[in-house]
Coordinates of C-alpha atoms in Angstrom, one line a residue:
X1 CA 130.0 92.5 27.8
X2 CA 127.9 92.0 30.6
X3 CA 130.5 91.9 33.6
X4 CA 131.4 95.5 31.7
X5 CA 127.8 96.7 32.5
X6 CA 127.8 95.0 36.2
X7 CA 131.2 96.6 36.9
X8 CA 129.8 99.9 35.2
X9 CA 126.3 99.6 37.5
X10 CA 128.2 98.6 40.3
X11 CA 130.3 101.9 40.1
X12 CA 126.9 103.8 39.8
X13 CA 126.0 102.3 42.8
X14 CA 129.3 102.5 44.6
X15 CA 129.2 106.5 43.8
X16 CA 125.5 107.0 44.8
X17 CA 124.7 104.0 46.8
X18 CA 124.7 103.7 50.9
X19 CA 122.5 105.7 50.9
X20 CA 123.2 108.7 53.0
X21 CA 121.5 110.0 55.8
X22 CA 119.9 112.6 56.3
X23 CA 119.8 115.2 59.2
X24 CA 116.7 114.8 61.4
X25 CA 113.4 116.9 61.0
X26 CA 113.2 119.0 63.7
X27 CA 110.0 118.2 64.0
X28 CA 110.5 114.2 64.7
X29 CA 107.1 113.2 65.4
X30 CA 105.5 115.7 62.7
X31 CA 103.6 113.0 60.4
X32 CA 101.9 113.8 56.7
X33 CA 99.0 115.1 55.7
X34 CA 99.2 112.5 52.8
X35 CA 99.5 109.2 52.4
X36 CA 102.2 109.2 49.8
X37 CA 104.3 111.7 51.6
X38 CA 107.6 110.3 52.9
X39 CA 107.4 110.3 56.8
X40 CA 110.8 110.4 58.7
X41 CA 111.9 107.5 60.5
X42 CA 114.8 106.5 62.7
X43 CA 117.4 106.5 60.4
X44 CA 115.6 105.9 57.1
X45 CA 113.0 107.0 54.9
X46 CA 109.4 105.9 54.6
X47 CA 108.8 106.1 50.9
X48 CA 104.5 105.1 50.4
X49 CA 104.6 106.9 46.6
X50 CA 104.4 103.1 45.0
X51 CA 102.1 101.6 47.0
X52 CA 99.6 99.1 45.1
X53 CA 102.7 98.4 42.8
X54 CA 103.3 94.5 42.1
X55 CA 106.7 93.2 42.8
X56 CA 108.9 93.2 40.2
X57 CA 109.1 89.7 38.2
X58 CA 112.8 89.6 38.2
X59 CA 114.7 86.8 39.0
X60 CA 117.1 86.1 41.8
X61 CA 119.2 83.2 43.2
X62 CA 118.8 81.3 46.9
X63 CA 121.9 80.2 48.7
X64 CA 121.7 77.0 46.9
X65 CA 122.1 78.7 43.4
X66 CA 118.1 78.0 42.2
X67 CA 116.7 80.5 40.5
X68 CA 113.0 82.1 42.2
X69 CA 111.1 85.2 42.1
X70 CA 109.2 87.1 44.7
X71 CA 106.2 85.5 43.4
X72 CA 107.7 82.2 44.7
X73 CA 106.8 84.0 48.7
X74 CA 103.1 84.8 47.7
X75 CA 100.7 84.3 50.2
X76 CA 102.5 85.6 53.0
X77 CA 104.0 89.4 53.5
X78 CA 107.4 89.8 51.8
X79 CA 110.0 92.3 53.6
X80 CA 112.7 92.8 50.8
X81 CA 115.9 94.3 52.1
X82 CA 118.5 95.3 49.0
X83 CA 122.1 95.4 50.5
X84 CA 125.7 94.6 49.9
X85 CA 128.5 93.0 52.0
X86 CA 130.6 96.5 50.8
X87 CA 127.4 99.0 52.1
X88 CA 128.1 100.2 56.3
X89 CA 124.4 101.5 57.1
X90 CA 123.8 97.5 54.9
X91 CA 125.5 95.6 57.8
X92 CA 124.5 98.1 60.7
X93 CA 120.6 96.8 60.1
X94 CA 120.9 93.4 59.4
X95 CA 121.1 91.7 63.1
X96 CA 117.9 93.9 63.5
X97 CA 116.4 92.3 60.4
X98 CA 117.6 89.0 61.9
X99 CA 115.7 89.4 65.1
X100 CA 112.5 90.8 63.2
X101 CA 112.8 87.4 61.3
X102 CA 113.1 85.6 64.2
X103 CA 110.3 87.7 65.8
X104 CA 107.9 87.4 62.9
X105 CA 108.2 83.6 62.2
X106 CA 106.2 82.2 59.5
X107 CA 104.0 85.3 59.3
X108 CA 106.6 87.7 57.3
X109 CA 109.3 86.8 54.8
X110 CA 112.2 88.2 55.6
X111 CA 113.8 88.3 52.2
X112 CA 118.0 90.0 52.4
X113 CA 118.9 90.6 48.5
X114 CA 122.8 90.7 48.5
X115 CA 123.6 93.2 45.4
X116 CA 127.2 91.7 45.5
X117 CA 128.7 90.9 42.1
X118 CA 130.5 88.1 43.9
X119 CA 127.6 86.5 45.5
X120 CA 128.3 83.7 47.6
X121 CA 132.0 84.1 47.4
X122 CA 131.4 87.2 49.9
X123 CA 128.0 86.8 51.5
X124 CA 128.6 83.3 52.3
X125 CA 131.5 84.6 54.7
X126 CA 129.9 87.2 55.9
X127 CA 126.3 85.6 56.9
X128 CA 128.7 82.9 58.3
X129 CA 130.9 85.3 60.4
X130 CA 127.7 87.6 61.9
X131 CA 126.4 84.2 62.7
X132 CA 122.0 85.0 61.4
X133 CA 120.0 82.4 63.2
X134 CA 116.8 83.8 61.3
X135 CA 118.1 84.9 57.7
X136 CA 118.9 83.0 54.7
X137 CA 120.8 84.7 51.8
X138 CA 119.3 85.7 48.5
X139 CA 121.7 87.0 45.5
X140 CA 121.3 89.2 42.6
X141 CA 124.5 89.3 41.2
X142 CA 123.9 91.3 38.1
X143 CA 122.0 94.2 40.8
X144 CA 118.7 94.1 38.5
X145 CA 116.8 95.1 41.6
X146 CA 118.6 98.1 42.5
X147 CA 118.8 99.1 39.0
X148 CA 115.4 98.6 37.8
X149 CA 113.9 99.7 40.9
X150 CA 116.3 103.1 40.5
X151 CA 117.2 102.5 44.9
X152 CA 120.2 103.0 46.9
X153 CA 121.1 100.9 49.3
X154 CA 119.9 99.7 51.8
X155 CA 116.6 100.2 50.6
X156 CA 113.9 97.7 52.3
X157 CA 110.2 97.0 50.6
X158 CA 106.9 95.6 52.1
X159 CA 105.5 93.5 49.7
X160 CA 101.5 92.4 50.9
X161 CA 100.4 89.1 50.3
X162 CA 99.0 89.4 47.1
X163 CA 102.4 90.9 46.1
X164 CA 101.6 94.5 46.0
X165 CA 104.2 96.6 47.2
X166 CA 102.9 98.7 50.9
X167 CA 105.5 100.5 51.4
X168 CA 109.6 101.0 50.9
X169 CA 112.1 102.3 53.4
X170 CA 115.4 104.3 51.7
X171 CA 118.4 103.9 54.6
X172 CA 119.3 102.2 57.7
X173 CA 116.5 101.7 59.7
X174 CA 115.9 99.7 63.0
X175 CA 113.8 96.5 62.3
X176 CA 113.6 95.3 65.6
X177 CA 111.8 98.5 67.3
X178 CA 108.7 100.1 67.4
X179 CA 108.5 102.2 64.2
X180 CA 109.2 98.9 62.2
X181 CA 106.5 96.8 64.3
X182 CA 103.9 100.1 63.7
X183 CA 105.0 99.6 59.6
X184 CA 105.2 95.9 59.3
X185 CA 101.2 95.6 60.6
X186 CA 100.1 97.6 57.6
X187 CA 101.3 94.3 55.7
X188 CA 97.9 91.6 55.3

């Protein structure tokens, strides 16, 4: 019964997923009169409409196969990326989230979530073929994040320190530039 729901949410996220992106603003460098307003970014979505929120409780596996949470990371700023080997704007991003984790250091967990069914059996290959010096790979096989959290993918969320979530960014998105530097500091 429950590979029938994880093949039934994975075709829910297959048909909606990767998330698609939009057409630019016209306006680029318009910004919001409100804090809550999504802003446009290069490629992606800012999304600030859950801010204060505390990380979801929901568990996850490490590379080694032991369970943890998010609540495992507190004390230090959590950058959660949700993406699957099967997602294109997924891949596209991650060797920028690998150089912002080799940027940021100690200071920011860079935290990739593989939504793959398969877990290891694909995102071990594939974090082995791109070669990431700076990321490890996290599983949630049965996709409770994207589910619960109602996201396509790639969908990326800074948690704070105390675990409250500062922002979320729907789409591919460059991590390594200036926009992401700009977000990442609202992070203590």
């Amino acid at each position: 019964m429950r590979s029938v729901i994880g093949l039934l949410l994975l075709g829910a996220l297959a048909l909606g997923a990767c998330d698609k992106q939009s057409q630019p603003s016209q306006q680029a460098n318009e910004t919001s009169a409100t804090a809550n307003a999504a802003a446009p970014a290069p490629g992606g979505t800012v999304d600030r409409s859950h801010k204060g929120e505390a990380a979801p409780t929901i568990g996850f596996t490490d590379a080694a196969g032991k369970k943890t949470t998010l609540a495992t990371f507190k004390g230090k700023p959590v950058l959660l990326n949700l993406w699957a080997t099967w997602c294109a704007p997924c891949i596209k991003e991650m060797p920028t989230l690998d150089a912002l984790a080799g940027k940021m250091g100690d200071k920011l967990v860079v935290l990739p979530l593989s939504q793959d069914l398969k877990g290891m059996e694909v995102v071990g290959p594939f974090f082995q073929k791109n070669g990431y010096k700076n990321l490890k790979p996290y599983l949630d096989t049965d996709t409770a994040f994207s589910v619960q959290l109602a996201v396509n993918l790639p969908t990326t969320i800074l948690y704070d320190s105390t675990g409250k979530e500062v922002w979320r960014v729907s789409g591919e998105f460059d991590w390594a530039g200036n926009q992401a530097a700009k977000l990442i500091a609202e992070a203590k």
